[in-house]
Amino acid sequence: MSSLLNLPILFLGDSDITHWSALPSNSLTHATSGFTSIDVLNSLSLLSSPCSSKDNGNDSKEVEEVTHCVMVCGENDLSCSIEISYIHSVVSTIKDTIASLPSTLPMLRHLLFLGPKLEPWQSNNLSSILSYLNLHNQLSYSLPKLEIDNLQITYIDNFSKFTTSSKLTYDLGMFLRSLKEGEVLEFEIERKWFKEDCLHLSEEGYGVWEGIVREWYIDTIK
């Protein structure tokens, strides 16, 4: 993975990036633990700042030459509110962030967005599960439809990567109808993918993402 990540890939987002210990020290990163989608959007201006780029371990010239970006954000927003109207605004902010990237990264051609994932702490929290599923469904529908000149967007469904129930890949309407009809919510979040804090991915979990990034990058340069 390291040889691949030495190529011009920028990792952008929240603690899912900052906890990714397998990223080599010279990788291009712009992430802060606890960041919400609006924080990520507001921080984009710092990408073009030589001082800020150096503080993040990045050279401003390297940032300008980035052709590929891996982005993770949105989960922290749901700790603020799980109302549907709020989730709509989160999706809108993420779309605005993506639309703003080319002005900061003129060479950017490919974006990989790693969608929300269920975490062990949510196992018995139906409202939280539904909010994450709502965010996932909105992002999986809207991001591939974004039309931004010279930018190809790939969305990754992390629900199916880290859980054992196919029900959680349903669209939200089907999922809610099944609950109303009395179906039992049966799923398992694979704890081996997560650290003991039940929040962040373990080394094995990040191994899943590393495989996704590697395959995506290779596909884009064929």
PDB file of C-alpha atoms in Angstrom:
ATOM      1  CA  MET A   1       0.000   0.000   0.000  1.00  0.00           C
ATOM      2  CA  SER A   2       2.781   2.445   0.871  1.00  0.00           C
ATOM      3  CA  SER A   3       4.223   2.592  -2.641  1.00  0.00           C
ATOM      4  CA  LEU A   4       0.749   3.361  -3.956  1.00  0.00           C
ATOM      5  CA  LEU A   5       0.082   6.085  -1.409  1.00  0.00           C
ATOM      6  CA  ASN A   6       3.314   7.864  -2.290  1.00  0.00           C
ATOM      7  CA  LEU A   7       1.559   8.859  -5.498  1.00  0.00           C
ATOM      8  CA  PRO A   8      -0.417  12.142  -5.605  1.00  0.00           C
ATOM      9  CA  ILE A   9      -3.400  11.100  -3.448  1.00  0.00           C
ATOM     10  CA  LEU A  10      -4.827  13.531  -0.885  1.00  0.00           C
ATOM     11  CA  PHE A  11      -6.647  12.136   2.170  1.00  0.00           C
ATOM     12  CA  LEU A  12      -9.269  14.633   3.330  1.00  0.00           C
ATOM     13  CA  GLY A  13     -11.692  14.561   6.265  1.00  0.00           C
ATOM     14  CA  ASP A  14     -12.046  13.690   9.937  1.00  0.00           C
ATOM     15  CA  SER A  15     -10.670  11.221  12.513  1.00  0.00           C
ATOM     16  CA  ASP A  16     -11.168   8.287  10.156  1.00  0.00           C
ATOM     17  CA  ILE A  17      -8.181   9.797   8.332  1.00  0.00           C
ATOM     18  CA  THR A  18      -6.165  10.898  11.380  1.00  0.00           C
ATOM     19  CA  HIS A  19      -6.453   7.401  12.930  1.00  0.00           C
ATOM     20  CA  TRP A  20      -5.341   5.710   9.698  1.00  0.00           C
ATOM     21  CA  SER A  21      -1.900   4.731  11.019  1.00  0.00           C
ATOM     22  CA  ALA A  22      -0.951   2.778   7.891  1.00  0.00           C
ATOM     23  CA  LEU A  23      -0.757   5.984   5.868  1.00  0.00           C
ATOM     24  CA  PRO A  24       2.935   6.712   5.267  1.00  0.00           C
ATOM     25  CA  SER A  25       4.294   9.808   6.957  1.00  0.00           C
ATOM     26  CA  ASN A  26       4.858  11.543   3.624  1.00  0.00           C
ATOM     27  CA  SER A  27       1.305  11.005   2.366  1.00  0.00           C
ATOM     28  CA  LEU A  28      -0.779  14.083   1.608  1.00  0.00           C
ATOM     29  CA  THR A  29      -3.340  14.549   4.388  1.00  0.00           C
ATOM     30  CA  HIS A  30      -5.699  17.338   5.375  1.00  0.00           C
ATOM     31  CA  ALA A  31      -7.793  16.019   8.247  1.00  0.00           C
ATOM     32  CA  THR A  32      -8.760  16.911  11.805  1.00  0.00           C
ATOM     33  CA  SER A  33     -10.373  14.678  14.406  1.00  0.00           C
ATOM     34  CA  GLY A  34     -13.946  15.772  15.150  1.00  0.00           C
ATOM     35  CA  PHE A  35     -14.437  17.686  11.910  1.00  0.00           C
ATOM     36  CA  THR A  36     -17.988  17.942  10.582  1.00  0.00           C
ATOM     37  CA  SER A  37     -18.776  18.454   6.904  1.00  0.00           C
ATOM     38  CA  ILE A  38     -18.912  22.236   7.312  1.00  0.00           C
ATOM     39  CA  ASP A  39     -15.508  22.155   9.044  1.00  0.00           C
ATOM     40  CA  VAL A  40     -14.044  20.287   6.082  1.00  0.00           C
ATOM     41  CA  LEU A  41     -15.593  22.782   3.672  1.00  0.00           C
ATOM     42  CA  ASN A  42     -14.293  25.761   5.649  1.00  0.00           C
ATOM     43  CA  SER A  43     -10.805  24.251   5.832  1.00  0.00           C
ATOM     44  CA  LEU A  44     -10.364  23.903   2.068  1.00  0.00           C
ATOM     45  CA  SER A  45      -8.932  27.402   1.779  1.00  0.00           C
ATOM     46  CA  LEU A  46      -6.035  26.263   3.968  1.00  0.00           C
ATOM     47  CA  LEU A  47      -5.034  23.687   1.373  1.00  0.00           C
ATOM     48  CA  SER A  48      -3.645  26.401  -0.862  1.00  0.00           C
ATOM     49  CA  SER A  49      -1.792  28.101   1.989  1.00  0.00           C
ATOM     50  CA  PRO A  50       1.943  27.200   1.963  1.00  0.00           C
ATOM     51  CA  CYS A  51       2.172  27.565   5.739  1.00  0.00           C
ATOM     52  CA  SER A  52      -0.838  25.343   6.398  1.00  0.00           C
ATOM     53  CA  SER A  53       0.286  22.779   3.847  1.00  0.00           C
ATOM     54  CA  LYS A  54       3.652  22.526   5.549  1.00  0.00           C
ATOM     55  CA  ASP A  55       1.982  22.140   8.955  1.00  0.00           C
ATOM     56  CA  ASN A  56       0.066  19.136   7.597  1.00  0.00           C
ATOM     57  CA  GLY A  57       3.266  17.561   6.323  1.00  0.00           C
ATOM     58  CA  ASN A  58       2.452  18.585   2.754  1.00  0.00           C
ATOM     59  CA  ASP A  59       4.294  20.826   0.355  1.00  0.00           C
ATOM     60  CA  SER A  60       2.032  23.387  -1.356  1.00  0.00           C
ATOM     61  CA  LYS A  61       3.424  22.395  -4.745  1.00  0.00           C
ATOM     62  CA  GLU A  62       2.566  18.741  -4.049  1.00  0.00           C
ATOM     63  CA  VAL A  63      -0.987  19.712  -3.076  1.00  0.00           C
ATOM     64  CA  GLU A  64      -1.433  21.613  -6.329  1.00  0.00           C
ATOM     65  CA  GLU A  65      -0.375  18.492  -8.253  1.00  0.00           C
ATOM     66  CA  VAL A  66      -2.911  16.183  -6.581  1.00  0.00           C
ATOM     67  CA  THR A  67      -4.874  14.124  -9.124  1.00  0.00           C
ATOM     68  CA  HIS A  68      -6.701  11.802  -6.690  1.00  0.00           C
ATOM     69  CA  CYS A  69      -8.527  12.527  -3.425  1.00  0.00           C
ATOM     70  CA  VAL A  70      -9.973  10.179  -0.790  1.00  0.00           C
ATOM     71  CA  MET A  71     -12.615  11.923   1.334  1.00  0.00           C
ATOM     72  CA  VAL A  72     -14.326  10.853   4.572  1.00  0.00           C
ATOM     73  CA  CYS A  73     -16.804  13.027   6.490  1.00  0.00           C
ATOM     74  CA  GLY A  74     -20.422  13.228   7.629  1.00  0.00           C
ATOM     75  CA  GLU A  75     -20.560  10.887  10.616  1.00  0.00           C
ATOM     76  CA  ASN A  76     -19.633  13.594  13.131  1.00  0.00           C
ATOM     77  CA  ASP A  77     -22.508  15.727  11.855  1.00  0.00           C
ATOM     78  CA  LEU A  78     -24.966  13.121  13.102  1.00  0.00           C
ATOM     79  CA  SER A  79     -23.867  13.686  16.696  1.00  0.00           C
ATOM     80  CA  CYS A  80     -25.395  17.171  16.333  1.00  0.00           C
ATOM     81  CA  SER A  81     -28.790  16.099  14.990  1.00  0.00           C
ATOM     82  CA  ILE A  82     -30.457  13.152  13.280  1.00  0.00           C
ATOM     83  CA  GLU A  83     -33.445  15.076  11.925  1.00  0.00           C
ATOM     84  CA  ILE A  84     -34.063  14.362   8.244  1.00  0.00           C
ATOM     85  CA  SER A  85     -33.957  18.073   7.359  1.00  0.00           C
ATOM     86  CA  TYR A  86     -30.559  18.347   9.029  1.00  0.00           C
ATOM     87  CA  ILE A  87     -29.222  15.313   7.179  1.00  0.00           C
ATOM     88  CA  HIS A  88     -30.355  16.967   3.940  1.00  0.00           C
ATOM     89  CA  SER A  89     -28.227  19.985   4.856  1.00  0.00           C
ATOM     90  CA  VAL A  90     -25.229  17.750   5.624  1.00  0.00           C
ATOM     91  CA  VAL A  91     -25.471  16.151   2.186  1.00  0.00           C
ATOM     92  CA  SER A  92     -25.750  19.602   0.623  1.00  0.00           C
ATOM     93  CA  THR A  93     -22.601  20.734   2.452  1.00  0.00           C
ATOM     94  CA  ILE A  94     -20.683  17.652   1.313  1.00  0.00           C
ATOM     95  CA  LYS A  95     -21.745  18.316  -2.277  1.00  0.00           C
ATOM     96  CA  ASP A  96     -20.617  21.943  -1.928  1.00  0.00           C
ATOM     97  CA  THR A  97     -17.271  20.736  -0.576  1.00  0.00           C
ATOM     98  CA  ILE A  98     -16.740  18.415  -3.526  1.00  0.00           C
ATOM     99  CA  ALA A  99     -17.763  21.136  -5.973  1.00  0.00           C
ATOM    100  CA  SER A 100     -15.173  23.454  -4.381  1.00  0.00           C
ATOM    101  CA  LEU A 101     -12.263  21.024  -4.666  1.00  0.00           C
ATOM    102  CA  PRO A 102     -11.242  21.758  -8.291  1.00  0.00           C
ATOM    103  CA  SER A 103     -10.653  25.444  -7.528  1.00  0.00           C
ATOM    104  CA  THR A 104      -8.124  24.438  -4.853  1.00  0.00           C
ATOM    105  CA  LEU A 105      -6.796  21.324  -6.597  1.00  0.00           C
ATOM    106  CA  PRO A 106      -6.643  22.219 -10.306  1.00  0.00           C
ATOM    107  CA  MET A 107      -5.193  18.840 -11.308  1.00  0.00           C
ATOM    108  CA  LEU A 108      -7.813  16.799  -9.406  1.00  0.00           C
ATOM    109  CA  ARG A 109      -9.496  14.227 -11.642  1.00  0.00           C
ATOM    110  CA  HIS A 110     -10.735  11.459  -9.334  1.00  0.00           C
ATOM    111  CA  LEU A 111     -12.532  11.524  -5.962  1.00  0.00           C
ATOM    112  CA  LEU A 112     -13.238   8.480  -3.793  1.00  0.00           C
ATOM    113  CA  PHE A 113     -15.826   9.162  -1.072  1.00  0.00           C
ATOM    114  CA  LEU A 114     -15.904   6.574   1.722  1.00  0.00           C
ATOM    115  CA  GLY A 115     -19.482   6.587   2.997  1.00  0.00           C
ATOM    116  CA  PRO A 116     -20.700   6.251   6.611  1.00  0.00           C
ATOM    117  CA  LYS A 117     -20.240   2.925   8.371  1.00  0.00           C
ATOM    118  CA  LEU A 118     -22.121   1.412  11.292  1.00  0.00           C
ATOM    119  CA  GLU A 119     -19.977   1.098  14.422  1.00  0.00           C
ATOM    120  CA  PRO A 120     -20.257  -1.319  17.393  1.00  0.00           C
ATOM    121  CA  TRP A 121     -21.624   1.325  19.783  1.00  0.00           C
ATOM    122  CA  GLN A 122     -24.727   1.552  17.569  1.00  0.00           C
ATOM    123  CA  SER A 123     -25.711  -2.113  17.828  1.00  0.00           C
ATOM    124  CA  ASN A 124     -28.838  -1.400  19.915  1.00  0.00           C
ATOM    125  CA  ASN A 125     -29.464   2.183  18.832  1.00  0.00           C
ATOM    126  CA  LEU A 126     -32.134   2.087  16.138  1.00  0.00           C
ATOM    127  CA  SER A 127     -32.438   5.875  15.752  1.00  0.00           C
ATOM    128  CA  SER A 128     -28.714   6.160  15.133  1.00  0.00           C
ATOM    129  CA  ILE A 129     -28.782   3.274  12.655  1.00  0.00           C
ATOM    130  CA  LEU A 130     -31.606   4.936  10.745  1.00  0.00           C
ATOM    131  CA  SER A 131     -29.804   8.288  10.632  1.00  0.00           C
ATOM    132  CA  TYR A 132     -26.640   6.682   9.264  1.00  0.00           C
ATOM    133  CA  LEU A 133     -28.694   4.723   6.741  1.00  0.00           C
ATOM    134  CA  ASN A 134     -30.461   7.923   5.708  1.00  0.00           C
ATOM    135  CA  LEU A 135     -27.136   9.701   5.191  1.00  0.00           C
ATOM    136  CA  HIS A 136     -25.750   6.741   3.255  1.00  0.00           C
ATOM    137  CA  ASN A 137     -28.775   6.539   0.977  1.00  0.00           C
ATOM    138  CA  GLN A 138     -28.748  10.248   0.196  1.00  0.00           C
ATOM    139  CA  LEU A 139     -25.023  10.273  -0.517  1.00  0.00           C
ATOM    140  CA  SER A 140     -25.056   7.087  -2.594  1.00  0.00           C
ATOM    141  CA  TYR A 141     -27.842   8.552  -4.723  1.00  0.00           C
ATOM    142  CA  SER A 142     -26.642  12.132  -5.108  1.00  0.00           C
ATOM    143  CA  LEU A 143     -22.836  12.005  -5.271  1.00  0.00           C
ATOM    144  CA  PRO A 144     -22.567   9.870  -8.438  1.00  0.00           C
ATOM    145  CA  LYS A 145     -24.991  12.308 -10.097  1.00  0.00           C
ATOM    146  CA  LEU A 146     -22.815  15.343  -9.403  1.00  0.00           C
ATOM    147  CA  GLU A 147     -21.526  16.815 -12.638  1.00  0.00           C
ATOM    148  CA  ILE A 148     -18.244  18.600 -12.061  1.00  0.00           C
ATOM    149  CA  ASP A 149     -15.967  19.241 -15.017  1.00  0.00           C
ATOM    150  CA  ASN A 150     -13.093  16.756 -15.291  1.00  0.00           C
ATOM    151  CA  LEU A 151     -13.910  15.112 -11.937  1.00  0.00           C
ATOM    152  CA  GLN A 152     -14.970  11.475 -11.670  1.00  0.00           C
ATOM    153  CA  ILE A 153     -16.681  10.664  -8.355  1.00  0.00           C
ATOM    154  CA  THR A 154     -16.807   7.177  -6.839  1.00  0.00           C
ATOM    155  CA  TYR A 155     -18.957   6.436  -3.766  1.00  0.00           C
ATOM    156  CA  ILE A 156     -18.212   3.452  -1.503  1.00  0.00           C
ATOM    157  CA  ASP A 157     -21.026   1.754   0.443  1.00  0.00           C
ATOM    158  CA  ASN A 158     -19.469   0.949   3.824  1.00  0.00           C
ATOM    159  CA  PHE A 159     -22.702  -0.513   5.203  1.00  0.00           C
ATOM    160  CA  SER A 160     -22.122  -3.695   3.243  1.00  0.00           C
ATOM    161  CA  LYS A 161     -18.394  -3.743   4.078  1.00  0.00           C
ATOM    162  CA  PHE A 162     -18.648  -3.905   7.862  1.00  0.00           C
ATOM    163  CA  THR A 163     -22.017  -5.553   8.635  1.00  0.00           C
ATOM    164  CA  THR A 164     -23.453  -8.999   7.965  1.00  0.00           C
ATOM    165  CA  SER A 165     -27.062  -8.039   7.157  1.00  0.00           C
ATOM    166  CA  SER A 166     -28.194  -7.339   3.613  1.00  0.00           C
ATOM    167  CA  LYS A 167     -31.192  -5.450   5.063  1.00  0.00           C
ATOM    168  CA  LEU A 168     -28.922  -2.517   5.814  1.00  0.00           C
ATOM    169  CA  THR A 169     -28.233  -2.027   2.115  1.00  0.00           C
ATOM    170  CA  TYR A 170     -31.940  -1.458   1.403  1.00  0.00           C
ATOM    171  CA  ASP A 171     -33.095   2.005   0.492  1.00  0.00           C
ATOM    172  CA  LEU A 172     -34.461   3.828   3.530  1.00  0.00           C
ATOM    173  CA  GLY A 173     -38.126   3.512   2.499  1.00  0.00           C
ATOM    174  CA  MET A 174     -37.925  -0.268   2.150  1.00  0.00           C
ATOM    175  CA  PHE A 175     -36.085  -0.529   5.449  1.00  0.00           C
ATOM    176  CA  LEU A 176     -38.678   1.509   7.355  1.00  0.00           C
ATOM    177  CA  ARG A 177     -41.565  -0.414   5.798  1.00  0.00           C
ATOM    178  CA  SER A 178     -40.004  -3.697   6.867  1.00  0.00           C
ATOM    179  CA  LEU A 179     -39.772  -2.444  10.461  1.00  0.00           C
ATOM    180  CA  LYS A 180     -43.412  -1.309  10.446  1.00  0.00           C
ATOM    181  CA  GLU A 181     -44.436  -4.735   9.212  1.00  0.00           C
ATOM    182  CA  GLY A 182     -42.843  -6.279  12.271  1.00  0.00           C
ATOM    183  CA  GLU A 183     -39.660  -7.662  10.796  1.00  0.00           C
ATOM    184  CA  VAL A 184     -36.912  -8.130  13.349  1.00  0.00           C
ATOM    185  CA  LEU A 185     -33.789  -6.076  12.791  1.00  0.00           C
ATOM    186  CA  GLU A 186     -31.107  -8.712  12.489  1.00  0.00           C
ATOM    187  CA  PHE A 187     -27.572  -7.661  11.735  1.00  0.00           C
ATOM    188  CA  GLU A 188     -24.120  -7.902  13.188  1.00  0.00           C
ATOM    189  CA  ILE A 189     -21.401  -5.297  13.163  1.00  0.00           C
ATOM    190  CA  GLU A 190     -18.138  -7.175  12.825  1.00  0.00           C
ATOM    191  CA  ARG A 191     -16.165  -6.063  15.887  1.00  0.00           C
ATOM    192  CA  LYS A 192     -12.889  -7.308  14.439  1.00  0.00           C
ATOM    193  CA  TRP A 193     -12.990  -4.334  12.072  1.00  0.00           C
ATOM    194  CA  PHE A 194     -12.973  -1.866  15.002  1.00  0.00           C
ATOM    195  CA  LYS A 195     -10.760  -0.792  17.878  1.00  0.00           C
ATOM    196  CA  GLU A 196     -11.818  -1.233  21.507  1.00  0.00           C
ATOM    197  CA  ASP A 197     -13.258   2.304  21.495  1.00  0.00           C
ATOM    198  CA  CYS A 198     -16.055   0.934  19.226  1.00  0.00           C
ATOM    199  CA  LEU A 199     -15.653   4.050  17.052  1.00  0.00           C
ATOM    200  CA  HIS A 200     -12.570   3.790  14.894  1.00  0.00           C
ATOM    201  CA  LEU A 201     -11.427   1.094  12.530  1.00  0.00           C
ATOM    202  CA  SER A 202      -8.847  -1.438  13.644  1.00  0.00           C
ATOM    203  CA  GLU A 203      -5.801  -2.362  11.599  1.00  0.00           C
ATOM    204  CA  GLU A 204      -7.928  -5.045   9.927  1.00  0.00           C
ATOM    205  CA  GLY A 205     -10.682  -2.526   9.234  1.00  0.00           C
ATOM    206  CA  TYR A 206      -8.310  -0.081   7.632  1.00  0.00           C
ATOM    207  CA  GLY A 207      -6.989  -3.011   5.624  1.00  0.00           C
ATOM    208  CA  VAL A 208     -10.422  -3.167   3.969  1.00  0.00           C
ATOM    209  CA  TRP A 209     -10.186   0.510   3.035  1.00  0.00           C
ATOM    210  CA  GLU A 210      -6.622   0.116   1.817  1.00  0.00           C
ATOM    211  CA  GLY A 211      -7.773  -2.578  -0.588  1.00  0.00           C
ATOM    212  CA  ILE A 212     -10.581  -0.324  -1.822  1.00  0.00           C
ATOM    213  CA  VAL A 213      -8.215   2.616  -2.376  1.00  0.00           C
ATOM    214  CA  ARG A 214      -5.674   0.449  -4.162  1.00  0.00           C
ATOM    215  CA  GLU A 215      -8.257  -1.060  -6.513  1.00  0.00           C
ATOM    216  CA  TRP A 216      -9.830   2.346  -7.204  1.00  0.00           C
ATOM    217  CA  TYR A 217      -6.491   3.972  -7.984  1.00  0.00           C
ATOM    218  CA  ILE A 218      -5.396   1.182 -10.316  1.00  0.00           C
ATOM    219  CA  ASP A 219      -8.740   1.333 -12.148  1.00  0.00           C
ATOM    220  CA  THR A 220      -8.350   5.076 -12.747  1.00  0.00           C
ATOM    221  CA  ILE A 221      -4.929   4.796 -14.367  1.00  0.00           C
ATOM    222  CA  LYS A 222      -5.665   1.863 -16.685  1.00  0.00           C
TER     223      LYS A 222
END
